[in-house]
Amino acid sequence: MEERLNKLLSTFGVCSRRQAERYLEGGRITVNGVQAVLGQKADPERDAIALDGVPVCTASRGMEEKVCLLLYKPRGYVTTLADEQGRPTVADLIDGCGVRLYPVGRLDLNSEGLLLMTNDGNLAYHLTHPSHSVEKEYQVRVTGPLEPALPMLRRPMTVDGQRFEAAQVRVLSRGAHSSLLSVVIRQGKNRQIRRMCQAVGLTVCRLRRVREGSLTLGELSPGQWRWLSREELEMLRQS
C-alpha cells in the first residue's frame, strides 16, 4: 500500500516527517534510483527507498537477514536514528548490535518502555498500519480526579478534531496523590494517551509501554535490549 514518503520515513524511524520533507526538498531521497519529490508516495513492499544512497526499507534490503530486537527505551531519548537538536537517540542504545535497525512506531521523549527495532520493513509496516490494530498496553501514573475520568477514557472521544477509539482501562493501584492505570489501545496517534488523559482532567506523571501484541517488556531495565526469537517474530507477523 502506498504512503507519502515523509510518513514512511517517520514510520521506519529514519527521521521526523518535517525532517523528511527537508530531505525531499534537498533531493536526498530516491525511490527506485530516481530522485523523489515532496508529496510523492511509495509502497515499502515494492519500492526501494534510499536516503543519500543508503537503503532505508524493504525492497532494496531484500537479501539482508530480517531481525528484530526489543529495547527498553528510557525517558530522555528520542525515537529516531538522528536528531537535528543533538538529543540522545535510541540508535545510541543499540550501537553495538551490528545491524542498522529502525524503530517500529514511536515513544515520545518523556515516555519509556517497550520499543521494537528492526530491518524488516514489512514487519514494521504491519505493526504500525491502522488496519492491523495491534494492541499496545501502557502503565500510566496519573494525578487528578480519577472517578469521573474513567468512564470517559473507556468511550471513544474526539480531541482537537482527532478521533480516538475507546481504551481498555484498569486501575492497578490508588495512592494518596496519584493512581496507576493499565491502558490498552489499538491506535498509535501522536501522544495519544497523554492527550486523552488531559482531555478528561488527568495529568500524566509517567508513561511506560509494557506490551505490544504478544510481546512484553519482561525483566529488561531501561537501556537494555534483547533479540527476538524466530518464534516471537512469527507471532508478530501473524498478529
GROMACS .gro file of C-alpha atoms in nm:
model
  239
    1MET     CA    1   0.000   0.000   0.000
    2GLU     CA    2   0.135   0.341  -0.096
    3GLU     CA    3   0.204   0.608   0.166
    4ARG     CA    4   0.362   0.953   0.147
    5LEU     CA    5   0.739   0.932   0.173
    6ASN     CA    6   0.760   1.167   0.470
    7LYS     CA    7   0.524   0.936   0.663
    8LEU     CA    8   0.714   0.623   0.558
    9LEU     CA    9   1.049   0.766   0.668
   10SER     CA   10   0.895   0.858   1.001
   11THR     CA   11   0.740   0.510   1.037
   12PHE     CA   12   1.078   0.348   0.972
   13GLY     CA   13   1.237   0.574   1.234
   14VAL     CA   14   1.474   0.743   0.990
   15CYS     CA   15   1.367   1.096   1.082
   16SER     CA   16   1.066   1.308   1.167
   17ARG     CA   17   0.811   1.392   0.898
   18ARG     CA   18   0.930   1.753   0.895
   19GLN     CA   19   1.293   1.648   0.852
   20ALA     CA   20   1.189   1.409   0.574
   21GLU     CA   21   1.029   1.699   0.390
   22ARG     CA   22   1.360   1.887   0.413
   23TYR     CA   23   1.543   1.582   0.274
   24LEU     CA   24   1.294   1.562  -0.012
   25GLU     CA   25   1.334   1.931  -0.090
   26GLY     CA   26   1.711   1.883  -0.086
   27GLY     CA   27   1.697   1.595  -0.333
   28ARG     CA   28   1.845   1.346  -0.087
   29ILE     CA   29   1.575   1.077  -0.115
   30THR     CA   30   1.534   0.839  -0.408
   31VAL     CA   31   1.271   0.581  -0.500
   32ASN     CA   32   1.395   0.300  -0.723
   33GLY     CA   33   1.702   0.508  -0.800
   34VAL     CA   34   1.508   0.817  -0.910
   35GLN     CA   35   1.512   1.142  -0.711
   36ALA     CA   36   1.187   1.177  -0.518
   37VAL     CA   37   0.981   1.494  -0.477
   38LEU     CA   38   0.775   1.643  -0.196
   39GLY     CA   39   0.434   1.478  -0.173
   40GLN     CA   40   0.541   1.163  -0.358
   41LYS     CA   41   0.410   0.825  -0.245
   42ALA     CA   42   0.575   0.482  -0.242
   43ASP     CA   43   0.498   0.125  -0.144
   44PRO     CA   44   0.757  -0.017   0.101
   45GLU     CA   45   0.674  -0.371  -0.012
   46ARG     CA   46   0.755  -0.286  -0.375
   47ASP     CA   47   0.982   0.017  -0.393
   48ALA     CA   48   1.346   0.071  -0.297
   49ILE     CA   49   1.363   0.386  -0.087
   50ALA     CA   50   1.702   0.538  -0.003
   51LEU     CA   51   1.841   0.840   0.180
   52ASP     CA   52   2.175   0.965   0.046
   53GLY     CA   53   2.205   0.635  -0.139
   54VAL     CA   54   2.159   0.425   0.176
   55PRO     CA   55   1.856   0.189   0.158
   56VAL     CA   56   1.603   0.252   0.433
   57CYS     CA   57   1.336  -0.011   0.372
   58THR     CA   58   1.225  -0.337   0.223
   59ALA     CA   59   1.270  -0.381  -0.149
   60SER     CA   60   1.635  -0.277  -0.166
   61ARG     CA   61   1.718  -0.472   0.152
   62GLY     CA   62   1.553  -0.797   0.049
   63MET     CA   63   1.864  -1.014   0.080
   64GLU     CA   64   1.955  -0.896   0.428
   65GLU     CA   65   1.861  -1.121   0.718
   66LYS     CA   66   1.549  -0.986   0.883
   67VAL     CA   67   1.594  -0.937   1.257
   68CYS     CA   68   1.418  -0.752   1.534
   69LEU     CA   69   1.509  -0.655   1.887
   70LEU     CA   70   1.312  -0.541   2.187
   71LEU     CA   71   1.451  -0.234   2.362
   72TYR     CA   72   1.355  -0.077   2.693
   73LYS     CA   73   1.362   0.286   2.582
   74PRO     CA   74   1.441   0.515   2.877
   75ARG     CA   75   1.298   0.861   2.921
   76GLY     CA   76   1.508   1.135   2.764
   77TYR     CA   77   1.577   0.953   2.435
   78VAL     CA   78   1.413   1.038   2.104
   79THR     CA   79   1.277   0.759   1.886
   80THR     CA   80   1.474   0.825   1.570
   81LEU     CA   81   1.817   0.743   1.428
   82ALA     CA   82   1.941   1.103   1.423
   83ASP     CA   83   1.816   1.419   1.588
   84GLU     CA   84   1.864   1.768   1.448
   85GLN     CA   85   1.873   1.906   1.804
   86GLY     CA   86   2.152   1.674   1.911
   87ARG     CA   87   1.947   1.487   2.171
   88PRO     CA   88   2.033   1.123   2.255
   89THR     CA   89   1.856   0.872   2.030
   90VAL     CA   90   1.751   0.510   2.056
   91ALA     CA   91   2.018   0.431   1.797
   92ASP     CA   92   2.280   0.523   2.059
   93LEU     CA   93   2.144   0.249   2.287
   94ILE     CA   94   2.187  -0.033   2.033
   95ASP     CA   95   2.511   0.091   1.876
   96GLY     CA   96   2.683  -0.243   1.931
   97CYS     CA   97   2.416  -0.468   1.780
   98GLY     CA   98   2.599  -0.491   1.444
   99VAL     CA   99   2.296  -0.420   1.222
  100ARG     CA  100   2.131  -0.097   1.109
  101LEU     CA  101   1.782  -0.110   1.261
  102TYR     CA  102   1.485   0.126   1.257
  103PRO     CA  103   1.229   0.193   1.531
  104VAL     CA  104   0.881   0.049   1.486
  105GLY     CA  105   0.649   0.337   1.575
  106ARG     CA  106   0.742   0.590   1.839
  107LEU     CA  107   0.760   0.669   2.209
  108ASP     CA  108   0.788   1.040   2.283
  109LEU     CA  109   1.085   1.192   2.463
  110ASN     CA  110   0.934   1.165   2.811
  111SER     CA  111   0.781   0.819   2.767
  112GLU     CA  112   0.957   0.488   2.823
  113GLY     CA  113   0.924   0.115   2.779
  114LEU     CA  114   0.892  -0.142   2.505
  115LEU     CA  115   1.019  -0.035   2.164
  116LEU     CA  116   1.078  -0.272   1.873
  117MET     CA  117   1.360  -0.205   1.627
  118THR     CA  118   1.401  -0.397   1.302
  119ASN     CA  119   1.538  -0.400   0.948
  120ASP     CA  120   1.223  -0.578   0.826
  121GLY     CA  121   1.017  -0.312   0.653
  122ASN     CA  122   0.720  -0.544   0.600
  123LEU     CA  123   0.705  -0.622   0.972
  124ALA     CA  124   0.729  -0.254   1.068
  125TYR     CA  125   0.456  -0.166   0.822
  126HIS     CA  126   0.233  -0.448   0.952
  127LEU     CA  127   0.272  -0.343   1.315
  128THR     CA  128   0.212   0.028   1.255
  129HIS     CA  129  -0.063   0.024   0.993
  130PRO     CA  130  -0.406   0.109   1.144
  131SER     CA  131  -0.580  -0.178   0.961
  132HIS     CA  132  -0.399  -0.438   1.176
  133SER     CA  133  -0.494  -0.280   1.511
  134VAL     CA  134  -0.210  -0.434   1.712
  135GLU     CA  135  -0.275  -0.394   2.086
  136LYS     CA  136  -0.036  -0.181   2.292
  137GLU     CA  137  -0.054  -0.174   2.671
  138TYR     CA  138   0.079   0.108   2.888
  139GLN     CA  139   0.117   0.162   3.261
  140VAL     CA  140   0.027   0.524   3.326
  141ARG     CA  141   0.081   0.711   3.653
  142VAL     CA  142  -0.173   0.994   3.676
  143THR     CA  143  -0.292   1.264   3.912
  144GLY     CA  144  -0.632   1.429   3.913
  145PRO     CA  145  -0.996   1.328   3.971
  146LEU     CA  146  -0.999   0.962   3.868
  147GLU     CA  147  -1.360   0.850   3.906
  148PRO     CA  148  -1.520   1.093   3.657
  149ALA     CA  149  -1.231   1.036   3.413
  150LEU     CA  150  -1.251   0.656   3.387
  151PRO     CA  151  -1.583   0.623   3.201
  152MET     CA  152  -1.476   0.895   2.957
  153LEU     CA  153  -1.148   0.718   2.881
  154ARG     CA  154  -1.342   0.398   2.813
  155ARG     CA  155  -1.552   0.565   2.545
  156PRO     CA  156  -1.450   0.700   2.203
  157MET     CA  157  -1.355   1.066   2.218
  158THR     CA  158  -1.252   1.348   1.988
  159VAL     CA  159  -0.957   1.567   2.094
  160ASP     CA  160  -0.858   1.869   1.885
  161GLY     CA  161  -1.057   1.729   1.597
  162GLN     CA  162  -0.889   1.387   1.611
  163ARG     CA  163  -1.094   1.074   1.680
  164PHE     CA  164  -0.965   0.832   1.943
  165GLU     CA  165  -1.113   0.486   1.989
  166ALA     CA  166  -1.226   0.368   2.331
  167ALA     CA  167  -0.941   0.246   2.552
  168GLN     CA  168  -0.940  -0.052   2.786
  169VAL     CA  169  -0.860   0.097   3.126
  170ARG     CA  170  -0.798  -0.079   3.458
  171VAL     CA  171  -0.694   0.074   3.789
  172LEU     CA  172  -0.383  -0.108   3.911
  173SER     CA  173  -0.334   0.091   4.230
  174ARG     CA  174  -0.451   0.405   4.406
  175GLY     CA  175  -0.238   0.626   4.626
  176ALA     CA  176  -0.287   0.941   4.828
  177HIS     CA  177  -0.156   1.162   4.549
  178SER     CA  178  -0.162   0.951   4.229
  179SER     CA  179  -0.305   0.637   4.067
  180LEU     CA  180  -0.154   0.376   3.837
  181LEU     CA  181  -0.361   0.271   3.535
  182SER     CA  182  -0.330  -0.001   3.272
  183VAL     CA  183  -0.435   0.149   2.939
  184VAL     CA  184  -0.470  -0.065   2.624
  185ILE     CA  185  -0.513   0.098   2.284
  186ARG     CA  186  -0.502  -0.021   1.924
  187GLN     CA  187  -0.429   0.311   1.760
  188GLY     CA  188  -0.092   0.483   1.760
  189LYS     CA  189  -0.170   0.852   1.733
  190ASN     CA  190   0.086   1.113   1.838
  191ARG     CA  191   0.093   1.147   2.220
  192GLN     CA  192  -0.246   0.975   2.223
  193ILE     CA  193  -0.268   0.867   2.586
  194ARG     CA  194  -0.133   1.197   2.719
  195ARG     CA  195  -0.388   1.388   2.511
  196MET     CA  196  -0.673   1.160   2.617
  197CYS     CA  197  -0.584   1.198   2.984
  198GLN     CA  198  -0.550   1.574   2.957
  199ALA     CA  199  -0.893   1.591   2.792
  200VAL     CA  200  -1.059   1.422   3.092
  201GLY     CA  201  -0.874   1.622   3.360
  202LEU     CA  202  -0.585   1.387   3.439
  203THR     CA  203  -0.214   1.470   3.436
  204VAL     CA  204   0.030   1.200   3.325
  205CYS     CA  205   0.333   1.177   3.555
  206ARG     CA  206   0.486   0.867   3.399
  207LEU     CA  207   0.401   0.661   3.091
  208ARG     CA  208   0.557   0.321   3.022
  209ARG     CA  209   0.471   0.080   2.739
  210VAL     CA  210   0.478  -0.274   2.874
  211ARG     CA  211   0.327  -0.481   2.591
  212GLU     CA  212   0.290  -0.478   2.212
  213GLY     CA  213   0.090  -0.761   2.064
  214SER     CA  214   0.213  -1.080   2.234
  215LEU     CA  215   0.545  -0.928   2.347
  216THR     CA  216   0.602  -0.794   2.697
  217LEU     CA  217   0.880  -0.582   2.844
  218GLY     CA  218   0.973  -0.860   3.085
  219GLU     CA  219   1.276  -0.814   3.308
  220LEU     CA  220   1.462  -0.561   3.095
  221SER     CA  221   1.591  -0.246   3.264
  222PRO     CA  222   1.599   0.098   3.098
  223GLY     CA  223   1.852   0.097   2.814
  224GLN     CA  224   1.872  -0.283   2.788
  225TRP     CA  225   1.766  -0.482   2.482
  226ARG     CA  226   1.739  -0.840   2.355
  227TRP     CA  227   1.696  -1.011   2.018
  228LEU     CA  228   1.359  -1.163   1.937
  229SER     CA  229   1.346  -1.532   1.860
  230ARG     CA  230   1.215  -1.666   1.529
  231GLU     CA  231   0.904  -1.786   1.711
  232GLU     CA  232   0.842  -1.437   1.850
  233LEU     CA  233   0.893  -1.283   1.506
  234GLU     CA  234   0.644  -1.522   1.351
  235MET     CA  235   0.387  -1.442   1.621
  236LEU     CA  236   0.429  -1.071   1.548
  237ARG     CA  237   0.383  -1.125   1.174
  238GLN     CA  238   0.058  -1.312   1.242
  239SER     CA  239  -0.078  -1.058   1.494
   0.00000   0.00000   0.00000
